[in-house]
Coordinates of C-alpha atoms in Angstrom, one line a residue:
X1 CA -75.0 -5.5 59.5
X2 CA -74.3 -8.9 60.4
X3 CA -76.5 -12.2 58.9
X4 CA -79.1 -12.7 61.8
X5 CA -79.9 -8.4 62.3
X6 CA -80.2 -9.2 58.3
X7 CA -82.3 -12.3 58.9
X8 CA -85.0 -11.5 60.0
X9 CA -85.9 -8.7 57.5
X10 CA -84.8 -11.1 54.7
X11 CA -88.9 -12.9 53.2
X12 CA -87.4 -15.8 52.6
X13 CA -87.0 -18.1 55.1
X14 CA -84.0 -21.0 54.4
X15 CA -82.6 -24.0 56.3
X16 CA -79.1 -24.7 57.9
X17 CA -76.9 -25.7 54.6
X18 CA -79.8 -22.9 52.5
X19 CA -78.4 -20.1 55.4
X20 CA -75.1 -21.4 55.4
X21 CA -74.6 -21.3 51.6
X22 CA -76.4 -17.5 51.4
X23 CA -73.2 -16.1 54.1
X24 CA -70.0 -17.8 52.1
X25 CA -69.9 -14.5 50.0
X26 CA -65.9 -14.1 49.8
X27 CA -63.2 -16.1 48.0
X28 CA -63.7 -19.1 46.4
X29 CA -67.0 -21.3 46.9
X30 CA -68.3 -24.9 45.0
X31 CA -72.4 -25.6 45.8
X32 CA -73.7 -28.2 44.8
X33 CA -77.1 -28.9 45.0
X34 CA -79.2 -31.6 44.6
X35 CA -82.7 -31.7 42.7
X36 CA -85.6 -29.4 44.3
X37 CA -83.1 -28.3 47.1
X38 CA -84.0 -24.4 46.5
X39 CA -80.7 -23.6 44.8
X40 CA -81.7 -20.9 42.7
X41 CA -83.6 -19.6 45.2
X42 CA -80.0 -19.4 47.9
X43 CA -78.6 -17.6 44.1
X44 CA -81.3 -15.0 44.7
X45 CA -81.2 -14.6 48.1
X46 CA -77.3 -14.0 48.2
X47 CA -77.5 -11.7 45.8
X48 CA -79.9 -9.8 47.9
X49 CA -77.6 -10.2 51.2
X50 CA -74.5 -9.4 49.0
X51 CA -76.5 -6.2 47.9
X52 CA -78.7 -5.5 51.7
X53 CA -77.0 -6.8 54.2
X54 CA -73.3 -7.0 53.5
X55 CA -73.5 -3.5 51.0
X56 CA -71.9 -5.0 48.1
X57 CA -73.1 -1.7 45.0
X58 CA -75.3 -3.8 42.6
X59 CA -72.9 -3.0 40.2
X60 CA -70.1 -4.8 40.9
X61 CA -72.2 -8.0 41.0
X62 CA -71.8 -10.3 37.5
X63 CA -74.2 -13.2 37.4
X64 CA -73.5 -15.8 34.5
X65 CA -76.8 -17.8 33.3
X66 CA -76.9 -21.2 31.7
X67 CA -79.5 -19.3 29.2
X68 CA -80.7 -15.7 28.1
X69 CA -84.4 -16.9 29.6
X70 CA -82.4 -18.1 32.9
X71 CA -81.1 -15.1 33.6
X72 CA -84.5 -13.2 32.8
X73 CA -86.8 -15.8 34.9
X74 CA -83.2 -14.8 38.4
X75 CA -83.4 -11.1 37.4
X76 CA -87.7 -11.2 37.6
X77 CA -87.4 -13.6 41.5
X78 CA -85.2 -10.3 43.0
X79 CA -87.5 -8.0 42.3
X80 CA -89.5 -10.3 43.5
X81 CA -88.6 -10.6 46.5
X82 CA -86.2 -7.0 46.1
X83 CA -88.2 -4.5 44.3
X84 CA -87.9 -3.9 40.5
X85 CA -85.1 -1.0 41.4
X86 CA -82.5 -2.9 42.5
X87 CA -83.0 -5.9 40.3
X88 CA -81.8 -3.2 37.4
X89 CA -79.3 -2.8 38.5
X90 CA -77.6 -6.2 38.5
X91 CA -75.8 -8.0 36.0
X92 CA -77.8 -11.2 34.9
X93 CA -76.7 -12.8 30.9
X94 CA -75.3 -15.6 30.9
X95 CA -71.6 -16.6 29.4
X96 CA -71.9 -15.7 25.4
X97 CA -73.5 -12.3 26.7
X98 CA -70.7 -12.0 28.8
X99 CA -68.1 -12.4 25.9
X100 CA -70.8 -10.5 23.5
X101 CA -69.4 -8.0 26.0
X102 CA -66.0 -8.4 25.8
X103 CA -65.6 -8.3 22.4
X104 CA -67.1 -5.1 22.6
X105 CA -65.0 -3.5 24.8
X106 CA -62.7 -4.7 22.2
X107 CA -63.8 -2.7 20.1
X108 CA -64.2 -0.1 22.0
X109 CA -61.2 0.1 23.1
X110 CA -58.6 -1.2 19.8
X111 CA -60.1 1.3 17.2
X112 CA -61.3 -2.1 15.6
X113 CA -64.4 -3.9 14.2
X114 CA -64.7 -7.7 14.9
X115 CA -66.1 -10.2 12.8
X116 CA -70.1 -10.7 12.8
X117 CA -72.1 -12.4 14.3
X118 CA -73.5 -14.8 11.5
X119 CA -76.9 -15.2 13.1
X120 CA -78.7 -15.6 10.0
X121 CA -79.5 -20.2 10.2
X122 CA -80.3 -20.3 6.8
X123 CA -76.7 -18.3 5.4
X124 CA -75.0 -20.6 8.1
X125 CA -77.0 -23.5 7.1
X126 CA -75.8 -23.5 3.2
X127 CA -71.6 -22.7 3.9
X128 CA -72.1 -25.9 5.7
X129 CA -74.1 -28.1 2.8
X130 CA -71.1 -25.7 0.2
X131 CA -68.6 -27.2 2.9
X132 CA -69.7 -30.9 2.7
X133 CA -69.9 -30.5 -1.3
X134 CA -65.8 -30.0 -2.3
X135 CA -64.8 -33.3 0.3
X136 CA -68.0 -35.4 0.0
X137 CA -68.3 -35.1 -3.2
X138 CA -72.8 -35.1 -1.9
X139 CA -75.8 -34.1 -0.3
X140 CA -75.8 -33.8 3.0
X141 CA -78.9 -34.9 5.3
X142 CA -80.7 -32.1 7.5
X143 CA -79.4 -34.7 10.8
X144 CA -76.3 -35.0 9.1
X145 CA -75.6 -31.7 9.2
X146 CA -77.4 -31.2 13.0
X147 CA -74.2 -33.4 13.5
X148 CA -72.0 -31.2 12.3
X149 CA -72.7 -28.8 14.0
X150 CA -73.1 -29.7 17.1
X151 CA -69.7 -31.3 16.3
X152 CA -68.0 -28.1 16.0
X153 CA -69.8 -26.1 19.4
X154 CA -67.7 -29.6 20.9
X155 CA -64.7 -28.5 19.6
X156 CA -64.8 -25.2 20.5
X157 CA -66.1 -25.9 23.1
X158 CA -64.3 -28.5 24.4
X159 CA -61.0 -26.0 22.9
X160 CA -59.5 -29.1 20.9
X161 CA -56.4 -28.0 18.9
X162 CA -54.6 -30.3 16.3
X163 CA -54.2 -34.0 16.9
X164 CA -57.2 -33.7 20.1
X165 CA -60.3 -32.9 16.4
X166 CA -59.4 -36.2 15.0
X167 CA -61.2 -37.6 18.0
X168 CA -64.1 -36.5 17.4
X169 CA -66.0 -38.5 14.5
X170 CA -68.7 -37.4 12.4
X171 CA -71.2 -41.2 11.0
X172 CA -71.2 -39.6 7.0
X173 CA -68.7 -37.0 7.2
X174 CA -65.2 -37.9 5.8
X175 CA -63.1 -36.0 7.7
X176 CA -63.7 -34.1 10.6
X177 CA -60.6 -32.0 11.2
X178 CA -60.6 -31.1 7.8
X179 CA -64.3 -30.2 7.8
X180 CA -63.4 -28.7 10.8
X181 CA -60.3 -26.8 9.1
X182 CA -62.1 -26.1 5.7
X183 CA -64.8 -24.2 8.5
X184 CA -62.9 -22.1 9.9
X185 CA -60.9 -21.2 7.3
X186 CA -64.5 -19.1 5.4
X187 CA -65.7 -18.2 8.7
X188 CA -62.8 -16.0 8.6
X189 CA -62.4 -15.3 4.6
X190 CA -66.2 -13.8 5.2
X191 CA -65.5 -12.1 8.0
X192 CA -67.8 -13.9 10.3
X193 CA -67.4 -15.6 13.9
X194 CA -70.2 -18.0 14.6
X195 CA -71.9 -18.4 18.3
X196 CA -69.7 -20.6 19.9
X197 CA -66.7 -18.5 17.6
X198 CA -67.2 -15.9 20.7
X199 CA -66.0 -17.8 24.0
X200 CA -63.3 -18.3 21.9
X201 CA -62.1 -15.1 20.3
X202 CA -63.5 -13.6 24.0
X203 CA -61.0 -15.7 25.1
X204 CA -58.2 -14.3 23.4
X205 CA -59.0 -11.4 23.8
X206 CA -58.5 -11.1 27.8
X207 CA -55.2 -13.3 27.8
X208 CA -54.2 -11.0 24.0
X209 CA -55.3 -6.8 26.2
X210 CA -55.1 -7.3 29.7
X211 CA -56.1 -3.1 29.9
X212 CA -59.9 -4.6 28.4
X213 CA -59.2 -7.7 31.2
X214 CA -58.6 -4.9 34.0
X215 CA -61.2 -2.2 33.1
X216 CA -63.4 -5.8 33.4
X217 CA -62.0 -6.4 36.9
X218 CA -62.1 -3.5 38.5
X219 CA -66.2 -3.3 37.1
X220 CA -66.9 -6.5 38.2
X221 CA -66.1 -8.0 42.5
X222 CA -68.2 -10.7 42.7
X223 CA -69.0 -12.8 40.1
X224 CA -72.2 -15.7 39.9
X225 CA -73.0 -18.7 38.3
X226 CA -75.6 -21.6 37.8
X227 CA -76.0 -24.2 36.4
X228 CA -72.0 -24.6 36.2
X229 CA -72.8 -28.3 35.0
X230 CA -73.6 -27.7 31.8
X231 CA -71.0 -24.8 31.9
X232 CA -67.8 -25.8 28.5
X233 CA -64.9 -25.8 29.7
X234 CA -64.2 -22.9 27.6
X235 CA -66.5 -21.2 29.6
X236 CA -65.2 -21.9 33.6
X237 CA -61.4 -21.2 31.7
X238 CA -63.5 -17.2 30.6
X239 CA -65.1 -17.0 34.1
X240 CA -61.4 -18.7 36.3
X241 CA -59.8 -15.5 34.3
X242 CA -62.7 -12.8 34.7
X243 CA -62.3 -13.9 39.3
X244 CA -58.6 -14.0 39.5
X245 CA -57.9 -10.0 40.4
X246 CA -60.9 -10.9 43.5
X247 CA -61.6 -14.0 43.6
X248 CA -64.8 -14.2 45.1
X249 CA -66.4 -16.8 43.2
X250 CA -69.7 -18.7 43.1
X251 CA -70.2 -22.1 41.5
X252 CA -73.7 -23.3 41.1
X253 CA -74.4 -26.9 40.0
X254 CA -74.5 -30.5 40.7
X255 CA -72.4 -32.3 38.4
X256 CA -75.2 -35.5 39.1
X257 CA -77.6 -33.5 36.5
X258 CA -75.2 -33.1 33.4
X259 CA -76.6 -34.4 30.7
X260 CA -75.2 -32.0 28.0
X261 CA -71.6 -33.8 27.4
X262 CA -72.3 -34.2 23.9
X263 CA -72.1 -30.0 23.4
X264 CA -69.7 -29.9 25.0
X265 CA -70.3 -29.9 29.1
X266 CA -67.1 -29.8 31.3
X267 CA -68.3 -31.7 34.8
X268 CA -65.3 -32.2 36.0
X269 CA -65.0 -28.6 36.8
X270 CA -67.3 -29.4 39.6
X271 CA -64.6 -32.2 40.9
X272 CA -60.9 -30.3 40.6
X273 CA -62.3 -26.9 42.0
X274 CA -60.4 -27.1 45.2
X275 CA -57.5 -27.7 42.8
X276 CA -58.1 -24.8 40.9
X277 CA -58.9 -22.6 43.7
X278 CA -57.0 -24.2 46.7
X279 CA -59.1 -21.8 49.6
X280 CA -61.9 -23.0 47.6
X281 CA -64.8 -23.8 50.6
X282 CA -67.6 -26.7 49.0
X283 CA -71.6 -26.6 50.7
X284 CA -73.6 -28.3 49.3
X285 CA -77.6 -28.2 49.7
X286 CA -79.4 -31.6 50.2
X287 CA -82.8 -31.5 50.8
X288 CA -85.0 -32.6 47.9
X289 CA -87.9 -29.5 48.5
X290 CA -90.5 -31.3 45.1
X291 CA -90.0 -35.3 45.5
X292 CA -91.5 -37.5 48.4
X293 CA -89.6 -39.8 49.9
X294 CA -89.4 -43.0 47.4
X295 CA -88.7 -41.2 44.8
X296 CA -85.4 -39.3 46.2
X297 CA -84.6 -42.8 47.6
X298 CA -83.8 -44.3 45.0
X299 CA -82.4 -41.6 42.9
X300 CA -80.2 -41.1 46.0
X301 CA -79.2 -45.1 44.8
X302 CA -79.9 -45.0 42.0
X303 CA -76.3 -42.7 41.0
X304 CA -74.8 -43.9 44.0
X305 CA -73.5 -46.1 41.9
X306 CA -71.6 -43.1 39.5
X307 CA -67.7 -43.3 40.4
X308 CA -67.1 -39.6 39.3
X309 CA -69.1 -37.0 41.8
X310 CA -68.7 -35.3 45.2
X311 CA -69.8 -37.1 48.5
X312 CA -73.6 -35.9 49.2
X313 CA -76.7 -37.8 49.5
X314 CA -80.3 -36.8 48.6
X315 CA -83.4 -36.6 51.7
X316 CA -86.7 -35.3 50.7
X317 CA -89.1 -32.9 53.0
X318 CA -92.1 -34.1 52.0
X319 CA -93.2 -38.1 53.1
X320 CA -92.8 -41.1 51.0
X321 CA -95.8 -40.6 48.6
X322 CA -97.2 -44.3 46.6
X323 CA -94.7 -47.2 45.9
X324 CA -93.2 -46.8 42.8
X325 CA -93.7 -50.0 40.5
X326 CA -91.4 -51.5 38.1
X327 CA -93.0 -53.0 34.5
X328 CA -90.8 -54.5 32.8
X329 CA -91.1 -54.4 28.4
X330 CA -90.0 -56.7 26.5
X331 CA -88.9 -53.9 23.2
X332 CA -89.4 -50.0 22.5
X333 CA -93.3 -50.4 20.9
X334 CA -94.3 -52.1 23.7
X335 CA -93.4 -49.8 25.7
X336 CA -95.3 -47.2 23.7
X337 CA -98.3 -50.0 24.2
X338 CA -97.8 -49.5 27.7
X339 CA -97.8 -45.4 27.8
X340 CA -100.9 -45.3 25.5
X341 CA -102.5 -47.1 28.2
X342 CA -101.5 -46.2 30.7
X343 CA -103.0 -42.5 28.7
X344 CA -105.6 -43.0 28.3
X345 CA -107.0 -44.4 31.5
X346 CA -104.8 -41.3 33.3
X347 CA -106.9 -39.0 35.6
X348 CA -104.4 -37.9 37.9
X349 CA -102.2 -35.8 36.5
X350 CA -98.3 -37.8 35.0
X351 CA -95.3 -36.7 33.2
X352 CA -93.3 -39.5 30.8
X353 CA -89.7 -39.3 30.9

């Protein structure tokens, strides 16, 4: 069934850019979607087109999201449009969930037990406190422990090794590389892996045991990734391996919306996409359906000053709306007082960011 025929049966109405994205089902595709442009609608509709228009078995499609909640929401939205039964045949998983499945496949194939996932937060905290006391001969604060955890996550997701670890600094920690190495030794000695180790070990398995990689590649022929600007470096490497045989990779994101650099988000992958995949197509969703023209125009002018981005613009579908007002305040305390006074007299729904 060609797209024009399928479109008549589809319950979702799309604009021209959205239609082009839905039809881009073969080969590597990067879809850059500005805020409010309907990217989740496009993802869900594209899955419907793959299943019902191109007759791809749902079991051959793997959709990867940033969180468990996002995976559930996407399944729910697909079911609302295309039916609950078909949605249950599709795989919607966070990338860490995919890595967990790779580790389970290793256990079945190699008849070995992997390290146990350290899910107990109190156990992990106790280990961090123990290691910090050894290094600093003092008790860490709660905020320092959180900063150490963030740094460990950053190091593993950025695949830092050797001298690169010395680039990571945690205020209040004498030496992050020494702490990190002690932490890794302690995990191995106890037979534990932390949440981020799932990706580290999954990548090692895919590289070391090609039969496991081939089994996954035979099972899944189409790969979709949502919120790609929040995906880390190691996650992009894993995705690249999984999609290497079929090359049917659909990456959706927006480098302008990347705010998780401190947690090792790697938006550079969006900038490098057509270099990594020479036959790739780069598509855009630039219509904003959420905000007024006044807001989107101001936001678009602001983001154009960013040098490390793709050339795209955000255009509002709605009308102009109220004018923007700039309010100058002397310091943060004055800002709080202004917001307090605003909230006291507020009569309409208002958001403060």
